[in-house]
mmCIF file of C-alpha atoms in Angstrom:
data_model
loop_
_atom_site.group_PDB
_atom_site.id
_atom_site.type_symbol
_atom_site.label_atom_id
_atom_site.label_comp_id
_atom_site.label_asym_id
_atom_site.label_seq_id
_atom_site.Cartn_x
_atom_site.Cartn_y
_atom_site.Cartn_z
ATOM 1 C CA MET A 14 96.500 82.954 81.971
ATOM 2 C CA LEU A 15 94.628 86.208 82.260
ATOM 3 C CA LYS A 16 97.595 88.344 81.222
ATOM 4 C CA THR A 17 99.158 86.084 78.577
ATOM 5 C CA GLU A 18 98.359 84.636 75.158
ATOM 6 C CA GLY A 19 99.635 81.987 72.768
ATOM 7 C CA ASP A 20 102.369 79.578 73.872
ATOM 8 C CA ILE A 21 102.929 81.382 77.164
ATOM 9 C CA GLN A 22 99.263 80.988 78.029
ATOM 10 C CA GLU A 23 99.328 77.277 77.179
ATOM 11 C CA ARG A 24 102.359 76.806 79.419
ATOM 12 C CA ALA A 25 100.526 78.695 82.170
ATOM 13 C CA ARG A 26 97.543 76.361 81.701
ATOM 14 C CA ARG A 27 99.765 73.283 82.051
ATOM 15 C CA HIS A 28 101.321 74.664 85.227
ATOM 16 C CA GLY A 29 97.885 75.790 86.413
ATOM 17 C CA ARG A 30 96.522 72.252 86.151
ATOM 18 C CA ILE A 31 99.355 70.905 88.293
ATOM 19 C CA CYS A 32 99.057 73.701 90.862
ATOM 20 C CA LEU A 33 95.258 73.454 91.024
ATOM 21 C CA ALA A 34 95.511 69.689 91.579
ATOM 22 C CA GLY A 35 97.942 70.347 94.446
ATOM 23 C CA VAL A 36 95.641 72.967 95.977
ATOM 24 C CA LEU A 37 92.642 70.637 95.742
ATOM 25 C CA VAL A 38 94.594 67.788 97.349
ATOM 26 C CA GLY A 39 95.593 70.178 100.153
ATOM 27 C CA ILE A 40 92.012 71.367 100.680
ATOM 28 C CA LEU A 41 90.794 67.770 100.757
ATOM 29 C CA ALA A 42 93.548 66.707 103.184
ATOM 30 C CA VAL A 43 92.805 69.553 105.607
ATOM 31 C CA SER A 44 89.052 68.958 105.275
ATOM 32 C CA ILE A 45 89.472 65.304 106.238
ATOM 33 C CA TRP A 46 92.238 65.736 108.811
ATOM 34 C CA THR A 47 90.733 68.609 110.824
ATOM 35 C CA PRO A 48 87.546 66.820 112.009
ATOM 36 C CA LEU A 49 89.524 63.649 112.699
ATOM 37 C CA MET A 50 91.918 65.508 115.009
ATOM 38 C CA SER A 51 89.293 67.395 117.015
ATOM 39 C CA ASP A 52 86.016 66.071 118.405
ATOM 40 C CA GLU A 53 84.796 69.661 118.799
ATOM 41 C CA VAL A 54 85.353 70.409 115.104
ATOM 42 C CA SER A 55 83.821 67.084 114.114
ATOM 43 C CA SER A 56 80.681 67.713 116.153
ATOM 44 C CA ARG A 57 80.447 71.266 114.812
ATOM 45 C CA TRP A 58 80.437 70.076 111.184
ATOM 46 C CA PHE A 59 78.595 66.751 111.461
ATOM 47 C CA SER A 60 75.950 67.220 114.180
ATOM 48 C CA TRP A 61 72.340 67.958 113.365
ATOM 49 C CA PRO A 62 71.264 70.670 112.328
ATOM 50 C CA ASN A 63 74.799 72.035 111.755
ATOM 51 C CA ILE A 64 75.427 69.589 108.929
ATOM 52 C CA LEU A 65 72.468 71.104 107.095
ATOM 53 C CA ILE A 66 73.384 74.710 107.918
ATOM 54 C CA LEU A 67 77.096 74.357 107.074
ATOM 55 C CA SER A 68 76.779 72.057 104.043
ATOM 56 C CA PRO A 69 76.769 74.967 101.552
ATOM 57 C CA VAL A 70 80.461 75.612 102.284
ATOM 58 C CA PRO A 71 81.817 72.206 101.127
ATOM 59 C CA ILE A 72 79.237 72.011 98.319
ATOM 60 C CA ALA A 73 80.218 75.475 97.053
ATOM 61 C CA THR A 74 83.899 74.539 97.364
ATOM 62 C CA ALA A 75 83.359 71.438 95.225
ATOM 63 C CA LEU A 76 81.395 73.436 92.627
ATOM 64 C CA VAL A 77 84.021 76.191 92.492
ATOM 65 C CA ALA A 78 86.774 73.561 92.205
ATOM 66 C CA VAL A 79 85.013 71.926 89.242
ATOM 67 C CA GLY A 80 84.392 75.322 87.637
ATOM 68 C CA THR A 81 88.008 76.346 88.116
ATOM 69 C CA TRP A 82 89.247 73.048 86.659
ATOM 70 C CA ARG A 83 87.040 73.588 83.619
ATOM 71 C CA ALA A 84 88.245 77.179 83.287
ATOM 72 C CA VAL A 85 91.874 76.021 83.293
ATOM 73 C CA ASN A 86 91.144 73.502 80.552
ATOM 74 C CA ARG A 87 89.086 75.869 78.370
ATOM 75 C CA VAL A 88 89.713 79.247 76.858
ATOM 76 C CA SER A 89 88.287 81.048 79.901
ATOM 77 C CA GLN A 90 90.804 83.554 81.111
ATOM 78 C CA ALA A 91 89.176 85.370 84.018
ATOM 79 C CA GLY A 92 87.490 82.165 85.250
ATOM 80 C CA THR A 93 90.708 80.747 86.634
ATOM 81 C CA PHE A 94 91.451 83.895 88.615
ATOM 82 C CA ILE A 95 87.897 84.141 89.952
ATOM 83 C CA GLY A 96 87.927 80.420 90.798
ATOM 84 C CA ALA A 97 91.226 80.700 92.664
ATOM 85 C CA ALA A 98 89.901 83.630 94.687
ATOM 86 C CA GLY A 99 86.710 81.679 95.387
ATOM 87 C CA LEU A 100 88.633 78.610 96.574
ATOM 88 C CA PHE A 101 90.713 80.791 98.871
ATOM 89 C CA ALA A 102 87.635 82.496 100.344
ATOM 90 C CA LEU A 103 85.738 79.225 100.835
ATOM 91 C CA SER A 104 88.755 77.522 102.419
ATOM 92 C CA TYR A 105 89.169 80.457 104.771
ATOM 93 C CA ALA A 106 85.451 80.275 105.635
ATOM 94 C CA GLY A 107 85.775 76.550 106.386
ATOM 95 C CA ILE A 108 88.720 77.066 108.721
ATOM 96 C CA THR A 109 86.945 79.963 110.433
ATOM 97 C CA ILE A 110 83.846 77.828 110.993
ATOM 98 C CA SER A 111 86.015 75.022 112.346
ATOM 99 C CA ILE A 112 87.897 77.053 114.962
ATOM 100 C CA TRP A 113 85.288 79.699 115.863
ATOM 101 C CA PRO A 114 85.470 81.437 118.369
ATOM 102 C CA MET A 115 89.094 80.429 118.948
ATOM 103 C CA VAL A 116 91.901 82.285 117.175
ATOM 104 C CA VAL A 117 94.509 79.935 118.657
ATOM 105 C CA PRO A 118 92.729 76.584 118.992
ATOM 106 C CA HIS A 119 92.203 75.501 122.617
ATOM 107 C CA HIS A 120 94.044 78.586 123.958
ATOM 108 C CA PHE A 121 92.651 82.006 123.012
ATOM 109 C CA THR A 122 89.299 83.268 121.762
ATOM 110 C CA PHE A 123 89.090 86.221 119.388
ATOM 111 C CA ASP A 124 88.142 88.482 122.288
ATOM 112 C CA GLN A 125 91.122 87.333 124.386
ATOM 113 C CA ALA A 126 93.545 87.841 121.477
ATOM 114 C CA ALA A 127 92.210 91.289 120.542
ATOM 115 C CA SER A 128 94.288 94.396 121.157
ATOM 116 C CA SER A 129 93.229 97.060 123.605
ATOM 117 C CA PRO A 130 90.735 99.675 122.361
ATOM 118 C CA SER A 131 93.424 102.399 122.322
ATOM 119 C CA THR A 132 95.659 100.229 120.113
ATOM 120 C CA GLN A 133 92.757 99.494 117.792
ATOM 121 C CA ALA A 134 91.951 103.222 117.551
ATOM 122 C CA PHE A 135 95.592 103.986 116.704
ATOM 123 C CA LEU A 136 95.574 101.334 113.973
ATOM 124 C CA LEU A 137 92.238 102.625 112.640
ATOM 125 C CA VAL A 138 93.690 106.108 112.163
ATOM 126 C CA GLY A 139 96.669 104.675 110.286
ATOM 127 C CA THR A 140 94.393 102.502 108.161
ATOM 128 C CA LEU A 141 92.151 105.451 107.280
ATOM 129 C CA PHE A 142 95.164 107.268 105.832
ATOM 130 C CA LEU A 143 96.959 104.350 104.190
ATOM 131 C CA LEU A 144 94.080 102.351 102.737
ATOM 132 C CA PRO A 145 93.100 104.993 100.142
ATOM 133 C CA ILE A 146 96.750 105.334 99.114
ATOM 134 C CA ILE A 147 97.094 101.573 98.713
ATOM 135 C CA LEU A 148 93.851 101.361 96.710
ATOM 136 C CA VAL A 149 94.874 104.223 94.396
ATOM 137 C CA TYR A 150 98.351 102.759 93.873
ATOM 138 C CA SER A 151 96.957 99.273 93.168
ATOM 139 C CA SER A 152 94.410 100.672 90.721
ATOM 140 C CA TRP A 153 97.095 102.699 88.966
ATOM 141 C CA SER A 154 99.360 99.624 88.757
ATOM 142 C CA TYR A 155 96.587 97.539 87.223
ATOM 143 C CA TRP A 156 95.909 100.343 84.740
ATOM 144 C CA VAL A 157 99.578 100.703 83.767
ATOM 145 C CA PHE A 158 100.045 96.945 83.313
ATOM 146 C CA ARG A 159 96.736 96.274 81.572
ATOM 147 C CA GLY A 160 96.730 94.142 78.470
ATOM 148 C CA LYS A 161 98.507 90.920 77.705
ATOM 149 C CA VAL A 162 102.118 89.818 77.649
ATOM 150 C CA ARG A 163 103.174 88.650 74.196
ATOM 151 C CA ALA A 164 106.065 86.351 73.420
ATOM 152 C CA ASP A 165 107.488 88.846 70.889
ATOM 153 C CA ALA A 166 107.466 91.773 73.346
ATOM 154 C CA GLY A 167 110.592 92.898 75.143
ATOM 155 C CA TYR A 168 114.268 92.405 74.477
ATOM 156 C CA HIS A 169 115.673 89.621 72.304
#
């Protein structure tokens, strides 16, 4: 929707409504299923005072979902992209809260699954060289492909 206009954008909105509904059903299913399958997760989310401390995550998810749905149905173009990113981040936060400190539930904590310090140092050096290249290339790509796709552009 952000990069299109006219009939193409309307088709993207129709598909976006269907896809957003599917994503919201998936978020709801995981949000219901996860506490039902694990007493530890259930007590983490629904015990006092955790329910008060953690309640902003599902409330924010519901608000972002409503905002994204409205953005898909209105002329907002960046709102759908921002909403999708927000739903992803909030869903990731919810899963992280649910399994913390386990990276593999009931098997390994984050500390147990971590690489050795020498491996982490090796990866840090590689990241320090590659991350700027990736950021520059991504920025350049966004600059080159800025603007909107029109139905009359391209080959006929």
